[in-house]
Short mmCIF file of C-alpha atoms in Angstrom, two decimals:
data_model
loop_
_atom_site.label_atom_id
_atom_site.label_comp_id
_atom_site.label_asym_id
_atom_site.label_seq_id
_atom_site.Cartn_x
_atom_site.Cartn_y
_atom_site.Cartn_z
CA MET U 1 105.58 71.21 -8.07
CA ASP U 2 107.53 74.12 -7.56
CA GLY U 3 109.12 76.73 -10.16
CA LYS U 4 112.46 74.99 -9.72
CA ARG U 5 111.34 71.51 -10.16
CA GLU U 6 109.48 72.30 -13.28
CA GLU U 7 112.03 74.21 -14.97
CA ILE U 8 114.30 70.46 -14.26
CA SER U 9 111.21 68.77 -15.70
CA LEU U 10 111.17 70.60 -19.15
CA GLY U 11 115.40 70.50 -19.09
CA LYS U 12 114.59 66.75 -19.14
CA ALA U 13 111.72 66.86 -21.67
CA GLY U 14 114.55 66.76 -24.68
CA TRP U 15 113.76 70.27 -26.24
CA ASN U 16 116.14 71.13 -28.73
CA PHE U 17 115.55 74.12 -30.21
CA ASP U 18 116.81 76.24 -33.18
CA ASN U 19 115.45 79.36 -33.74
CA SER U 20 116.20 80.37 -37.57
CA TYR U 21 112.80 81.57 -38.41
CA SER U 22 113.41 84.22 -36.04
CA ARG U 23 116.70 85.43 -37.74
CA LEU U 24 114.86 86.41 -40.95
CA PRO U 25 113.70 90.25 -41.44
CA GLN U 26 110.90 90.97 -38.85
CA VAL U 27 108.57 91.97 -41.43
CA PHE U 28 107.59 88.15 -41.35
CA PHE U 29 106.85 87.91 -37.51
CA SER U 30 105.84 89.20 -34.24
CA LYS U 31 107.04 87.87 -31.10
CA ILE U 32 104.81 86.97 -28.65
CA ASN U 33 103.89 84.12 -25.92
CA PRO U 34 101.26 82.21 -25.64
CA THR U 35 98.14 82.99 -23.84
CA PRO U 36 97.73 80.97 -20.42
CA VAL U 37 94.85 78.44 -20.22
CA ARG U 38 93.07 78.05 -16.81
CA LEU U 39 93.00 73.91 -16.62
CA PRO U 40 95.32 72.43 -18.98
CA LYS U 41 94.78 68.35 -19.22
CA LEU U 42 96.61 65.94 -21.66
CA ILE U 43 93.87 63.99 -23.92
CA VAL U 44 96.32 62.67 -26.36
CA LEU U 45 100.20 62.13 -26.82
CA ASN U 46 101.79 60.96 -30.26
CA GLU U 47 104.60 59.03 -27.86
CA PRO U 48 106.33 57.26 -31.06
CA LEU U 49 106.38 60.98 -33.07
CA ALA U 50 107.75 62.39 -29.22
CA VAL U 51 110.56 59.73 -29.38
CA SER U 52 111.57 60.55 -32.85
CA LEU U 53 111.58 64.25 -31.84
CA GLY U 54 114.11 63.61 -29.17
CA LEU U 55 111.62 64.25 -26.55
CA ASP U 56 110.96 62.10 -22.99
CA VAL U 57 107.48 60.80 -23.12
CA GLN U 58 107.43 60.63 -19.42
CA ALA U 59 108.57 64.36 -19.17
CA LEU U 60 105.90 65.38 -21.73
CA ARG U 61 103.09 63.82 -20.01
CA SER U 62 104.04 65.34 -16.16
CA ALA U 63 102.34 68.95 -15.23
CA ALA U 64 105.09 70.98 -16.74
CA GLY U 65 105.25 68.66 -20.01
CA VAL U 66 101.51 69.38 -20.15
CA ALA U 67 102.32 73.06 -19.31
CA THR U 68 104.25 73.71 -22.03
CA LEU U 69 102.17 71.51 -24.59
CA ALA U 70 99.17 74.35 -23.48
CA GLY U 71 101.34 77.35 -23.51
CA ASN U 72 101.67 77.86 -20.22
CA ARG U 73 105.43 77.08 -19.89
CA ILE U 74 107.97 78.16 -22.36
CA PRO U 75 110.16 75.40 -23.38
CA PRO U 76 114.06 75.97 -22.77
CA GLY U 77 115.38 77.80 -25.95
CA ALA U 78 111.78 78.75 -27.60
CA VAL U 79 111.29 82.10 -29.40
CA PRO U 80 107.59 82.14 -29.66
CA LEU U 81 106.45 83.70 -32.51
CA ALA U 82 103.29 84.35 -34.91
CA GLN U 83 104.13 83.87 -38.66
CA ALA U 84 102.92 86.50 -40.83
CA TYR U 85 101.56 85.96 -44.64
CA ALA U 86 98.96 86.64 -46.64
CA GLY U 87 96.43 84.14 -48.59
CA HIS U 88 94.06 83.99 -51.40
CA GLN U 89 90.78 82.35 -50.00
CA PHE U 90 88.56 81.14 -52.15
CA GLY U 91 90.16 83.38 -54.70
CA HIS U 92 90.12 86.46 -52.52
CA PHE U 93 93.55 88.02 -52.02
CA THR U 94 93.68 89.25 -48.20
CA MET U 95 96.43 89.79 -45.59
CA LEU U 96 96.45 86.58 -42.79
CA GLY U 97 98.81 85.56 -40.54
CA ASP U 98 99.26 83.35 -37.63
CA GLY U 99 95.56 84.43 -35.87
CA ARG U 100 95.63 81.23 -33.25
CA ALA U 101 98.97 79.42 -33.47
CA LEU U 102 102.12 80.36 -32.43
CA LEU U 103 105.67 78.94 -33.50
CA LEU U 104 107.41 77.79 -30.49
CA GLY U 105 110.68 77.37 -32.59
CA GLU U 106 112.66 74.57 -34.76
CA GLN U 107 113.38 71.15 -32.70
CA ILE U 108 116.52 69.63 -33.98
CA THR U 109 116.03 66.10 -34.24
CA PRO U 110 118.72 63.37 -33.07
CA ARG U 111 119.21 62.55 -36.42
CA GLY U 112 119.99 66.61 -37.13
CA GLU U 113 116.55 67.11 -38.50
CA ARG U 114 114.74 70.19 -38.31
CA SER U 115 110.68 70.12 -37.21
CA ASP U 116 108.77 73.31 -36.40
CA ILE U 117 106.87 72.75 -33.36
CA GLN U 118 103.79 74.87 -33.68
CA LEU U 119 100.88 75.43 -30.80
CA LYS U 120 97.54 75.88 -32.51
CA GLY U 121 94.44 77.56 -30.29
CA SER U 122 97.35 79.39 -28.26
CA GLY U 123 95.47 82.37 -28.26
CA GLN U 124 95.16 86.05 -29.68
CA THR U 125 98.10 87.63 -32.14
CA PRO U 126 98.30 90.79 -33.99
CA TYR U 127 96.87 88.78 -37.16
CA SER U 128 93.93 87.11 -35.19
CA ARG U 129 91.31 89.69 -36.84
CA ARG U 130 89.28 89.62 -34.56
CA GLY U 131 89.26 86.41 -33.76
CA ASP U 132 89.60 85.07 -30.42
CA GLY U 133 92.94 82.97 -30.59
CA ARG U 134 90.89 79.86 -29.38
CA ALA U 135 90.35 76.40 -31.03
CA ALA U 136 87.86 73.66 -29.89
CA VAL U 137 88.35 69.97 -28.73
CA GLY U 138 86.59 68.87 -31.72
CA PRO U 139 88.46 70.29 -34.56
CA MET U 140 91.82 69.81 -32.93
CA LEU U 141 91.18 65.96 -32.68
CA ARG U 142 90.14 66.20 -36.30
CA GLU U 143 93.57 67.29 -37.12
CA TYR U 144 94.92 64.73 -35.16
CA ILE U 145 93.35 61.76 -36.40
CA ILE U 146 93.50 62.49 -39.89
CA SER U 147 96.92 63.95 -39.79
CA GLU U 148 98.06 60.60 -38.51
CA ALA U 149 96.09 58.52 -40.64
CA MET U 150 97.53 60.66 -43.60
CA HIS U 151 101.29 59.72 -41.87
CA ALA U 152 100.19 56.00 -41.97
CA LEU U 153 98.65 55.88 -45.60
CA GLY U 154 102.37 57.41 -46.62
CA ILE U 155 101.40 60.56 -47.49
CA ALA U 156 103.49 63.71 -47.06
CA THR U 157 102.16 65.28 -44.12
CA THR U 158 101.99 67.78 -40.99
CA ARG U 159 101.84 65.62 -37.92
CA SER U 160 99.97 66.06 -34.27
CA LEU U 161 102.00 65.45 -31.65
CA ALA U 162 99.37 66.10 -28.53
CA VAL U 163 96.25 67.85 -27.83
CA VAL U 164 95.50 69.35 -24.58
CA ALA U 165 92.08 70.49 -23.08
CA THR U 166 92.27 73.82 -22.22
CA GLY U 167 89.64 73.63 -18.99
CA GLU U 168 87.99 76.66 -20.91
CA ALA U 169 85.03 77.03 -23.26
CA VAL U 170 85.05 78.49 -26.96
CA LEU U 171 82.29 80.32 -28.34
CA ARG U 172 81.58 79.20 -31.82
CA ASP U 173 78.00 78.37 -32.97
CA THR U 174 77.63 76.87 -29.74
CA GLU U 175 79.78 76.60 -26.22
CA GLN U 176 82.47 73.87 -27.19
CA PRO U 177 85.50 72.86 -24.85
CA GLY U 178 88.50 74.70 -25.66
CA ALA U 179 91.79 72.44 -26.62
CA VAL U 180 95.64 73.08 -27.58
CA LEU U 181 97.12 71.13 -30.48
CA THR U 182 100.70 70.87 -30.92
CA ARG U 183 101.37 70.51 -34.57
CA VAL U 184 104.98 69.59 -36.34
CA ALA U 185 105.62 70.57 -39.79
CA ALA U 186 108.95 70.46 -41.94
CA SER U 187 108.32 74.30 -41.90
CA HIS U 188 105.10 76.64 -42.01
CA LEU U 189 106.29 78.38 -44.66
CA ARG U 190 103.29 78.74 -47.40
CA VAL U 191 103.00 80.17 -50.69
CA GLY U 192 101.27 82.91 -48.79
CA THR U 193 104.12 83.77 -46.95
CA PHE U 194 105.62 84.57 -50.39
CA GLN U 195 102.35 86.36 -51.39
CA TYR U 196 103.19 88.41 -48.49
CA ALA U 197 106.65 89.10 -49.15
CA ALA U 198 106.01 90.64 -52.88
CA THR U 199 102.87 92.66 -51.90
CA TRP U 200 104.39 94.26 -48.55
CA GLY U 201 108.37 93.63 -48.43
CA THR U 202 110.99 95.07 -50.06
CA PRO U 203 112.86 93.06 -52.84
CA ALA U 204 115.55 92.53 -50.34
CA GLU U 205 112.98 91.23 -48.02
CA LEU U 206 111.85 88.56 -50.78
CA SER U 207 115.21 87.62 -51.70
CA ALA U 208 116.15 86.88 -47.63
CA LEU U 209 112.98 84.52 -47.43
CA ALA U 210 113.26 82.65 -51.07
CA ASP U 211 116.95 82.22 -49.92
CA TYR U 212 115.90 80.98 -46.34
CA THR U 213 113.40 78.47 -48.35
CA ILE U 214 116.54 76.84 -50.33
CA GLN U 215 118.54 76.78 -47.62
CA ARG U 216 115.73 75.41 -45.11
CA HIS U 217 114.06 72.71 -47.61
CA PHE U 218 116.11 72.73 -51.09
CA PRO U 219 119.98 73.18 -50.11
CA PHE U 220 121.47 71.37 -53.07
CA ILE U 221 120.43 74.38 -54.96
CA ALA U 222 121.72 76.58 -52.85
CA ALA U 223 125.21 77.27 -55.02
CA GLU U 224 123.69 76.85 -58.29
CA GLU U 225 122.88 80.58 -60.51
CA ASN U 226 119.28 80.05 -61.28
CA ARG U 227 118.25 78.66 -57.42
CA TYR U 228 114.88 80.80 -57.74
CA LEU U 229 113.96 79.01 -60.88
CA LEU U 230 115.27 75.91 -59.28
CA LEU U 231 112.99 76.91 -56.20
CA LEU U 232 110.26 77.05 -58.39
CA GLN U 233 110.53 73.94 -60.18
CA GLU U 234 111.22 71.73 -57.01
CA VAL U 235 108.25 73.04 -55.12
CA ILE U 236 105.92 72.09 -58.27
CA ARG U 237 107.53 68.82 -58.37
CA ARG U 238 106.67 68.27 -54.63
CA GLN U 239 103.17 69.23 -55.18
CA ALA U 240 102.70 67.45 -58.11
CA ALA U 241 103.43 64.06 -56.16
CA LEU U 242 101.04 65.36 -52.90
CA ILE U 243 98.01 65.88 -54.85
CA ALA U 244 98.11 62.84 -56.50
CA ALA U 245 98.51 60.88 -53.35
CA TRP U 246 95.56 62.66 -52.24
CA GLN U 247 93.67 61.60 -55.24
CA LEU U 248 94.95 57.99 -55.10
CA VAL U 249 93.41 57.86 -51.83
CA GLY U 250 90.32 59.64 -52.19
CA PHE U 251 91.35 62.73 -49.66
CA ILE U 252 89.76 66.34 -49.71
CA HIS U 253 91.25 69.05 -48.42
CA GLY U 254 88.02 71.11 -48.36
CA VAL U 255 89.98 74.37 -48.18
CA MET U 256 93.07 74.64 -50.51
CA ASN U 257 93.67 78.43 -50.16
CA THR U 258 97.24 79.79 -50.78
CA ASP U 259 98.35 79.87 -47.37
CA ASN U 260 97.16 76.39 -46.98
CA MET U 261 99.84 75.06 -49.45
CA ALA U 262 103.24 74.32 -47.85
CA LEU U 263 106.25 74.39 -49.69
CA ALA U 264 107.81 71.41 -47.85
CA GLY U 265 105.09 69.43 -49.78
CA GLU U 266 103.35 68.51 -46.97
CA THR U 267 99.71 68.33 -46.08
CA ILE U 268 98.85 71.34 -44.01
CA ASP U 269 95.73 72.73 -41.89
CA TYR U 270 93.29 70.21 -42.01
CA GLY U 271 90.01 72.09 -41.31
CA PRO U 272 86.98 70.59 -43.35
CA CYS U 273 89.02 67.94 -44.97
CA ALA U 274 87.06 64.16 -45.33
CA PHE U 275 87.93 61.21 -47.15
CA MET U 276 85.45 60.58 -50.02
CA ASP U 277 83.09 57.10 -49.77
CA VAL U 278 80.51 56.89 -53.00
CA TYR U 279 83.06 58.19 -55.83
CA ASP U 280 82.03 61.11 -57.45
CA PRO U 281 84.61 63.68 -58.82
CA LYS U 282 82.39 66.59 -57.76
CA THR U 283 82.63 65.57 -54.10
CA VAL U 284 82.75 68.40 -51.54
CA PHE U 285 82.87 68.36 -48.16
CA SER U 286 83.37 71.99 -46.83
CA SER U 287 80.03 73.97 -45.47
CA ILE U 288 81.23 76.94 -47.33
CA ASP U 289 82.56 75.98 -50.54
CA THR U 290 78.83 76.40 -52.01
CA GLN U 291 80.08 76.44 -55.51
CA GLY U 292 82.85 73.56 -55.45
CA ARG U 293 85.92 75.02 -55.99
CA TYR U 294 87.91 72.54 -53.71
CA ALA U 295 85.89 69.69 -54.97
CA TYR U 296 87.95 66.51 -55.59
CA GLU U 297 88.20 66.77 -59.50
CA ASN U 298 89.62 70.28 -59.11
CA GLN U 299 92.08 69.49 -56.56
CA PRO U 300 94.91 69.07 -59.46
CA ASP U 301 93.71 72.34 -61.14
CA ILE U 302 93.70 74.23 -57.98
CA ALA U 303 96.92 73.13 -56.96
CA GLY U 304 98.10 74.45 -60.64
CA TRP U 305 96.47 77.95 -59.68
CA ASN U 306 98.11 78.01 -56.68
CA LEU U 307 101.59 76.97 -57.78
CA ALA U 308 100.91 80.53 -60.65
CA ARG U 309 100.90 82.49 -57.96
CA PHE U 310 103.99 81.37 -56.00
CA ALA U 311 105.43 81.60 -59.46
CA GLU U 312 104.11 85.12 -59.82
CA ALA U 313 105.62 86.26 -56.35
CA LEU U 314 109.00 84.78 -57.48
CA LEU U 315 108.81 86.85 -60.55
CA PRO U 316 111.36 89.52 -59.47
CA LEU U 317 114.18 87.02 -58.51
CA LEU U 318 113.43 84.99 -61.90
CA HIS U 319 114.80 87.89 -64.07
CA ALA U 320 115.71 91.40 -64.08
CA GLU U 321 113.64 91.67 -67.22
CA ARG U 322 109.73 91.10 -66.30
CA PRO U 323 108.87 89.65 -69.75
CA GLN U 324 111.83 87.04 -69.44
CA ALA U 325 110.77 86.12 -65.54
CA ILE U 326 107.09 85.84 -67.14
CA ARG U 327 108.24 83.30 -69.81
CA LEU U 328 110.64 81.23 -67.19
CA ALA U 329 107.71 81.06 -64.76
CA GLN U 330 104.90 80.15 -67.23
CA GLN U 331 107.48 77.26 -68.61
CA ALA U 332 107.84 75.91 -65.22
CA ILE U 333 104.54 76.04 -64.01
CA GLU U 334 103.18 74.15 -67.70
CA ARG U 335 104.95 71.46 -66.29
CA PHE U 336 102.78 70.66 -63.40
CA PRO U 337 99.96 69.16 -64.78
CA SER U 338 102.12 66.23 -66.81
CA GLN U 339 104.25 65.97 -63.30
CA PHE U 340 100.76 65.33 -61.68
CA GLN U 341 99.57 62.82 -64.19
CA GLN U 342 102.58 60.85 -64.23
CA HIS U 343 102.40 60.30 -60.24
CA TRP U 344 98.62 59.68 -60.69
CA LEU U 345 98.78 57.31 -63.73
CA ALA U 346 101.83 55.17 -62.01
CA GLY U 347 99.50 55.32 -58.60
CA MET U 348 96.75 54.04 -60.02
CA ARG U 349 98.94 51.61 -61.70
CA ALA U 350 100.07 50.17 -58.69
CA LYS U 351 96.36 49.88 -57.54
CA LEU U 352 95.29 47.56 -60.19
CA GLY U 353 98.88 45.83 -59.96
CA ILE U 354 100.30 46.77 -62.82
CA PHE U 355 103.88 47.23 -63.04
CA ASN U 356 104.99 48.39 -66.53
CA GLN U 357 103.52 50.89 -69.02
CA GLU U 358 101.08 50.43 -72.00
CA THR U 359 99.20 53.13 -73.93
CA GLU U 360 95.84 52.36 -73.55
CA ASP U 361 96.29 52.36 -69.72
CA GLU U 362 94.64 55.08 -68.68
CA THR U 363 91.39 54.09 -70.96
CA LEU U 364 91.36 51.18 -68.59
CA ILE U 365 91.65 53.11 -65.31
CA GLN U 366 89.21 56.17 -66.68
CA ASP U 367 86.61 53.41 -67.42
CA LEU U 368 86.66 51.65 -64.48
CA LEU U 369 86.41 55.34 -62.73
CA GLY U 370 83.36 55.98 -64.71
CA MET U 371 81.74 52.74 -63.88
CA MET U 372 82.46 53.55 -60.37
CA LYS U 373 80.65 56.93 -60.59
CA LYS U 374 77.42 55.35 -62.66
CA TRP U 375 76.84 52.38 -60.12
CA ARG U 376 77.95 54.78 -57.02
CA ALA U 377 80.73 52.25 -55.70
CA ASP U 378 82.86 53.13 -53.06
CA TYR U 379 86.17 54.29 -53.68
CA THR U 380 88.14 52.76 -51.18
CA HIS U 381 86.24 49.22 -50.79
CA THR U 382 86.36 49.01 -54.62
CA PHE U 383 90.21 48.56 -55.00
CA ARG U 384 90.60 46.91 -52.00
CA SER U 385 88.56 44.22 -53.70
CA LEU U 386 90.32 44.33 -56.99
CA SER U 387 93.45 43.76 -54.74
CA LEU U 388 92.02 40.84 -52.88
CA ASN U 389 90.65 39.14 -56.21
CA ARG U 390 86.97 39.15 -54.97
CA PRO U 391 83.82 41.05 -55.87
CA GLY U 392 82.45 44.15 -53.80
CA GLY U 393 79.39 42.56 -53.49
CA ASP U 394 77.46 45.25 -54.89
CA ALA U 395 75.81 47.12 -57.88
CA LEU U 396 78.83 47.65 -59.53
CA SER U 397 80.79 44.51 -59.55
CA GLY U 398 77.73 42.51 -60.78
CA SER U 399 77.38 44.72 -63.64
CA GLU U 400 77.89 43.75 -67.12
CA ASP U 401 79.86 46.29 -67.51
CA PHE U 402 82.31 45.59 -64.90
CA SER U 403 82.83 41.76 -66.16
CA LEU U 404 83.63 42.85 -69.52
CA TRP U 405 86.06 45.58 -67.86
CA HIS U 406 87.46 42.79 -65.58
CA GLU U 407 88.17 40.84 -68.61
CA ARG U 408 89.98 43.71 -70.27
CA TRP U 409 92.14 44.01 -66.88
CA GLN U 410 93.15 40.19 -66.52
CA ALA U 411 94.42 40.47 -70.17
CA ARG U 412 96.12 43.58 -69.20
CA LEU U 413 97.77 41.71 -65.95
CA GLY U 414 98.77 39.06 -68.41
CA ARG U 415 100.68 40.76 -70.56
CA GLN U 416 103.33 41.78 -67.83
CA LYS U 417 106.25 39.13 -66.62
CA GLU U 418 105.24 39.81 -63.20
CA THR U 419 103.32 37.06 -61.27
CA LYS U 420 99.64 37.38 -60.46
CA GLU U 421 100.61 36.77 -56.89
CA ALA U 422 103.27 39.87 -57.47
CA SER U 423 100.60 42.27 -58.80
CA GLN U 424 98.10 41.21 -55.91
CA GLN U 425 100.99 42.33 -53.14
CA LEU U 426 101.57 45.35 -55.35
CA MET U 427 97.57 46.25 -55.02
CA GLN U 428 97.26 45.30 -51.70
CA GLN U 429 100.54 47.55 -50.86
CA SER U 430 98.55 50.46 -52.85
CA SER U 431 95.32 50.08 -51.78
CA PRO U 432 94.47 50.53 -48.50
CA GLU U 433 91.79 48.71 -46.37
CA ARG U 434 91.06 51.22 -43.80
CA ILE U 435 90.71 54.60 -44.10
CA PRO U 436 89.19 57.51 -41.86
CA ARG U 437 85.76 56.68 -42.49
CA ASN U 438 83.78 60.53 -41.76
CA HIS U 439 80.87 58.22 -39.88
CA ARG U 440 83.62 56.66 -37.55
CA VAL U 441 85.44 60.24 -36.99
CA GLU U 442 82.22 61.77 -36.20
CA GLU U 443 81.53 58.82 -33.63
CA ALA U 444 85.31 59.55 -32.32
CA LEU U 445 84.59 63.26 -32.01
CA GLU U 446 81.26 62.88 -30.37
CA ALA U 447 82.40 60.51 -27.60
CA ALA U 448 85.25 63.01 -26.95
CA VAL U 449 83.38 66.43 -26.74
CA GLN U 450 79.92 65.12 -25.41
CA GLN U 451 80.83 62.41 -22.79
CA GLY U 452 84.99 63.23 -22.66
CA ASP U 453 85.47 59.80 -23.54
CA TYR U 454 88.70 59.16 -25.31
CA SER U 455 88.22 55.33 -25.94
CA VAL U 456 86.38 55.56 -29.21
CA MET U 457 89.24 57.78 -30.89
CA GLU U 458 91.80 55.69 -29.17
CA ARG U 459 90.74 52.34 -30.84
CA LEU U 460 90.07 54.20 -34.28
CA LEU U 461 93.95 55.66 -33.76
CA GLN U 462 95.17 51.82 -33.63
CA ALA U 463 92.54 50.45 -36.56
CA LEU U 464 94.24 53.58 -38.80
CA ALA U 465 97.99 53.01 -37.90
CA ARG U 466 98.75 49.93 -40.35
CA PRO U 467 96.06 50.59 -43.24
CA PHE U 468 97.37 48.38 -45.53
CA VAL U 469 97.55 45.38 -43.48
CA HIS U 470 94.63 42.89 -42.92
CA LEU U 471 93.98 42.95 -39.16
CA PRO U 472 90.58 40.72 -38.43
CA GLU U 473 90.01 42.91 -35.06
CA TYR U 474 89.29 46.03 -36.71
CA ALA U 475 87.09 44.67 -39.39
CA GLU U 476 84.50 46.96 -38.33
CA TYR U 477 86.76 50.13 -39.78
CA ALA U 478 86.74 48.98 -43.21
CA ASP U 479 82.96 48.42 -43.97
CA ILE U 480 81.44 50.70 -46.54
CA PRO U 481 78.74 53.29 -44.03
CA PRO U 482 75.32 53.21 -44.25
CA THR U 483 73.42 55.02 -46.81
CA SER U 484 72.56 58.69 -45.76
CA ASN U 485 70.03 60.87 -47.59
CA ARG U 486 71.73 63.90 -46.24
CA PRO U 487 75.48 64.92 -47.37
CA TYR U 488 78.44 64.44 -45.44
CA ARG U 489 79.50 68.26 -44.48
CA THR U 490 82.44 69.64 -42.17
CA PHE U 491 83.30 72.91 -41.03
CA CYS U 492 86.45 74.79 -40.62
CA GLY U 493 86.80 75.08 -36.73
CA THR U 494 87.91 78.51 -36.33
#
């Protein structure tokens, strides 16, 4: 295809970019084009997402479209840039930035919504810190699978539009095939973006970033006199809901650094993430989290810690007098635990078919979780079995402790006006039958990376698309994984 025909194809793709981030002060980004790859080949395209963005699927599948998704072509209206930010990584503060990702711009959808379009693995940037700026097929497909599974579970998340093989190798522990992921996000504004502004920017630049964030995500507070305090409160509110949603499905992010907390309230950066099988609050999957900082049970506390860092960055905007600014920030942060708890309790009540509230509900829930830990019960399978009113067929369901608990639970359901059928329906809507089981994800990634066989991944994606609906044809994806003597480990994949 000659250059003119390629431009026509790109124009038909439906790209409709604005570039509001590029109009922020220059300190927040560096304009740079993606580094072309040798032989781009489309691995997977998220067609429903593409349509919702106003993009033409056939144009994206064309040679010009794939070249765009690989970073070899710049779509009309795009202004590629790497974002600057900082972050606490495992508690240690450092200067960061997009070391292997570029924001093409903000796609304005047919509904008038604004979504960041980012290429991940698109080459080196000024923030690469000696990295090669590239990504491997396995980690990019992992992000595609897990982020789309999270979306299907109803959890706020960045999404994956496509993964393109580059035809080039990347060197990690071993030589691996390279890939570029196209990520879609409400924005890539992070706690770390504000930490960067507060540390290396001017007061005017910090204010500009805060005003931009408000206009982008919280326009309803823009005219308020105390809008920066309201910004802090809104971010806290969204994070409380998000982290509770993680806990309710047994999701473990794995690397909750402040640069991985998106202010829009979406799950971002699927590195060493995974879903818990056997219920154990101390579960850690990341190979580098040797101290358990980001264990399942610690995720709410870490979210609160990260939000406190956000509040610190905002202090100059909260009040002219620092002691008063600190007091306002502390008052806001102190509300996070109770907000999280409200979301978590509401979700747990739903998983147990409980519509109203009683003071002993939390004890009922904690007693069940305690038994699940004691008997090493599978988290997802236990709640799904309860929703179907069927014993789990495991050590937990056969125990005397569980029998006594079950009687208490049934008595609790009997004290509400809703029928048991309504409770069962609520439970099934709140407890998925299928999650991206770790062994299934690894099975799909191994087939893709080692054999170039993407059919295993495609079937897994189909099974995960409707996780709350019983689908006999995907029954194997609901099975409890085989017991292993080795703990499951994931890697950052950088």
